[in-house]
Coordinates of N, CA and C in Angstrom, one line a residue:
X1 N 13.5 32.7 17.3 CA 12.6 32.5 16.2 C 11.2 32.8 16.8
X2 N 10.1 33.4 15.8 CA 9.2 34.2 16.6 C 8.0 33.8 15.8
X3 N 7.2 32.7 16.3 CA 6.0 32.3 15.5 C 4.9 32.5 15.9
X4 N 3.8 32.6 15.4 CA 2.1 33.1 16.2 C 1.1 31.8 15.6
X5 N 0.9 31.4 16.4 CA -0.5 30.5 15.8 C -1.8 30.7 16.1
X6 N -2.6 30.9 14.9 CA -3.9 31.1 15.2 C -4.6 30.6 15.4
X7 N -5.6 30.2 16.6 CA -6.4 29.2 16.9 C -7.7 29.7 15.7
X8 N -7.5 30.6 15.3 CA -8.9 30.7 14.8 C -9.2 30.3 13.1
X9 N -7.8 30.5 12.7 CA -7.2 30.3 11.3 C -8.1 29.1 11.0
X10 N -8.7 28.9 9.7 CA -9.2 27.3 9.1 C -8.3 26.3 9.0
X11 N -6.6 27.1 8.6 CA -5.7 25.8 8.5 C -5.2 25.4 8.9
X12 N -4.6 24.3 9.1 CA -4.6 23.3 10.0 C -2.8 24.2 10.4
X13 N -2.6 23.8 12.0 CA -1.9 24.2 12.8 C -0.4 23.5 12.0
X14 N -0.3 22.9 11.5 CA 1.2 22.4 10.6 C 1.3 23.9 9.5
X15 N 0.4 23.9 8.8 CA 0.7 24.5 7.8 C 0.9 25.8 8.4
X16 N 0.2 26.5 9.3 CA 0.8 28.2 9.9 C 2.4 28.0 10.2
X17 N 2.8 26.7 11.0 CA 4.2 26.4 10.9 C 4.5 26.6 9.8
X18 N 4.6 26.2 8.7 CA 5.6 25.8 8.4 C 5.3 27.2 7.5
X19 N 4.1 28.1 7.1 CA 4.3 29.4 6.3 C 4.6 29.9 7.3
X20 N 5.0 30.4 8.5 CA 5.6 31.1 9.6 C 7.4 31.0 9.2
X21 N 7.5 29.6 9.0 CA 8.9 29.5 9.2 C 9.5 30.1 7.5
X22 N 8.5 30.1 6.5 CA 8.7 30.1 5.2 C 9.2 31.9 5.2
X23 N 8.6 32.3 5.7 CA 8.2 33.8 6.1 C 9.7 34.5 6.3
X24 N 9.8 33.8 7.4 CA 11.1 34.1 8.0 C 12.3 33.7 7.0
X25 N 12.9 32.8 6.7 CA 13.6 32.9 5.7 C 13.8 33.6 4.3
X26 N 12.2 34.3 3.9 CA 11.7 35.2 2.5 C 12.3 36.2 3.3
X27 N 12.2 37.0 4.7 CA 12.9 38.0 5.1 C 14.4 37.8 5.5
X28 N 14.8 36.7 5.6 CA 16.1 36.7 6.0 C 16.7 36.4 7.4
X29 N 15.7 36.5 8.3 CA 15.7 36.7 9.7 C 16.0 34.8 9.8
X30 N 15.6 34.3 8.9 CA 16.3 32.5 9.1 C 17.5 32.0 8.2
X31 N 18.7 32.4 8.2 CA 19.6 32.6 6.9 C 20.2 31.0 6.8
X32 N 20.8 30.9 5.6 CA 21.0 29.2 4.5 C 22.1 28.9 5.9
X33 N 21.5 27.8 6.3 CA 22.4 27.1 7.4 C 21.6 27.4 8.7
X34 N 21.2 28.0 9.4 CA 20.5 28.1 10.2 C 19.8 27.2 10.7
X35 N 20.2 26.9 12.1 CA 19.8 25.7 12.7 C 18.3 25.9 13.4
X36 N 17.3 25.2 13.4 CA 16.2 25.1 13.7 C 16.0 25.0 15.3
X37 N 14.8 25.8 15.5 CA 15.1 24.6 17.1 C 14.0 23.4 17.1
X38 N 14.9 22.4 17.5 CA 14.4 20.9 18.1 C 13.1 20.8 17.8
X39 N 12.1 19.8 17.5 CA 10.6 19.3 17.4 C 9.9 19.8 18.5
X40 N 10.6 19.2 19.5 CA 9.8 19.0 20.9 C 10.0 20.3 21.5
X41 N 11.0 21.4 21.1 CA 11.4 22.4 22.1 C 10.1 23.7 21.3
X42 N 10.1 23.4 20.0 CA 9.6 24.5 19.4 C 7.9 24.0 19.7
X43 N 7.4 22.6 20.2 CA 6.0 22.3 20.3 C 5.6 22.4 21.3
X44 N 6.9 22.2 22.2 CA 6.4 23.1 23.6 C 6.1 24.3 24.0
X45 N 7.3 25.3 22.9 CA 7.0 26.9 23.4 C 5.4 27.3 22.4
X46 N 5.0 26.3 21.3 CA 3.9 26.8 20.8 C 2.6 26.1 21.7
X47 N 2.7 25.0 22.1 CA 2.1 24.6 23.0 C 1.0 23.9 22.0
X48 N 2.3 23.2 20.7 CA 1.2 22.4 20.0 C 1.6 20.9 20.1
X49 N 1.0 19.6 19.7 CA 1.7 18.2 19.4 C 3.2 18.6 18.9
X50 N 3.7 17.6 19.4 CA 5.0 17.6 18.3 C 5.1 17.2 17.1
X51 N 4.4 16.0 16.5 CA 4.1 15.7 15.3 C 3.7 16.9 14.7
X52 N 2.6 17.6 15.3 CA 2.1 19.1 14.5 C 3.4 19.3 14.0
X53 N 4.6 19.5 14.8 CA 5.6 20.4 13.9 C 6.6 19.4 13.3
X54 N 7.1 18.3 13.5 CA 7.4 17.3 12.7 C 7.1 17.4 11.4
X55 N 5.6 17.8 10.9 CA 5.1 17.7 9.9 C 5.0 19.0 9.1
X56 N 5.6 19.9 9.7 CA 5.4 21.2 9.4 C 7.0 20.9 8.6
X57 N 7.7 20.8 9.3 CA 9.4 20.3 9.0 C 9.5 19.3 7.7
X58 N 8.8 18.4 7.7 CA 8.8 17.5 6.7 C 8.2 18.4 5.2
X59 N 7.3 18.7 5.4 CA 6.4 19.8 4.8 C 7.9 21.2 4.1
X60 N 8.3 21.6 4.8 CA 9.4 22.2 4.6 C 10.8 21.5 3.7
X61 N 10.5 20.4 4.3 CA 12.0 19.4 3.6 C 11.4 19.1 2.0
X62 N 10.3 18.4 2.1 CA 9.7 18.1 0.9 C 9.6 19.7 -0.5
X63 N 9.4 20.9 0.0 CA 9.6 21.9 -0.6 C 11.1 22.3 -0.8
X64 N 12.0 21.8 -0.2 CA 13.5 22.2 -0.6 C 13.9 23.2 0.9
X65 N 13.1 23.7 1.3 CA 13.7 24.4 2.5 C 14.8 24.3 3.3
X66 N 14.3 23.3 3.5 CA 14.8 22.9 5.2 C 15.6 21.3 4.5
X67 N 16.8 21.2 5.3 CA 17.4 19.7 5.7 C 17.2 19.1 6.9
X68 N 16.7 17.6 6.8 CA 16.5 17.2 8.3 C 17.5 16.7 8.1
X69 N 17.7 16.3 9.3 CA 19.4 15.5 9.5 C 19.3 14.5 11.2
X70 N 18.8 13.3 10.8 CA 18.5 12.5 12.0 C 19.3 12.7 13.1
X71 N 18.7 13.4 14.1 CA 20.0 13.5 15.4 C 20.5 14.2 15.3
X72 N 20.6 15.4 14.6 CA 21.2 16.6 14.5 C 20.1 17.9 14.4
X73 N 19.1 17.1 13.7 CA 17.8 18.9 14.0 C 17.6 18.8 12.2
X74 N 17.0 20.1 12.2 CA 16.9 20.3 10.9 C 17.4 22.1 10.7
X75 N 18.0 22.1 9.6 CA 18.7 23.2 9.2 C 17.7 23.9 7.7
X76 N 18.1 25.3 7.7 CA 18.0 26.1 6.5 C 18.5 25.8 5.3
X77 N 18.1 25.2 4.2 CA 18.6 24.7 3.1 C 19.3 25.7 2.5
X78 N 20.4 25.4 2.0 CA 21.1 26.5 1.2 C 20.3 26.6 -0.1
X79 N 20.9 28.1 -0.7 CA 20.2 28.5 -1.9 C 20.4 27.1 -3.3
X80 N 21.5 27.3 -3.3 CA 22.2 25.8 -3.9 C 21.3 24.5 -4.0
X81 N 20.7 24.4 -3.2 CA 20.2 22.9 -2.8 C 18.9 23.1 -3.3
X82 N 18.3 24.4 -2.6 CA 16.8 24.9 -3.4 C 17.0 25.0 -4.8
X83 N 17.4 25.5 -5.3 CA 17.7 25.7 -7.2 C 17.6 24.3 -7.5
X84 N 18.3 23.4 -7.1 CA 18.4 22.0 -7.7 C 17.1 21.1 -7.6
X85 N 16.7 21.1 -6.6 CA 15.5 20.6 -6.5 C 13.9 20.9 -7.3

């Protein structure tokens, strides 16, 4: 998975997450099931807080995207689940 954060952007470092990851699923490149990588692994390779992406995730879940699933990660919401919501 292939994200870019802009230090220079006004908005706050959650939100490029989580339109980054929004992005990627509008093209396909993140398909319904698709497992996420980990809080801590994806805040390391961006070299942001973890909570930064916690919250990007949550931010994601709250829009229908994404499923978190305690102890398991968070996944790509199926189309199914998005419609319902």
């Amino acid at each position: 998975m292939f994200i870019t954060i802009d230090e220079a952007d006004a908005r706050p470092i959650y939100v490029q997450v989580a339109e980054e990851i929004k992005a990627l699923i509008a093209r396909g490149e993140l398909a319904e099931g698709a497992q996420l990588p980990p809080v801590r692994q994806l805040a390391s390779d961006l070299g942001v807080n973890l909570n930064t992406v916690a919250t990007a995730y949550r931010e994601l879940q709250g829009e229908g995207l994404v499923q978190i699933r305690h102890g398991a990660g968070a996944v790509v919401a199926s189309r199914t689940a998005r419609d319902k919501s």
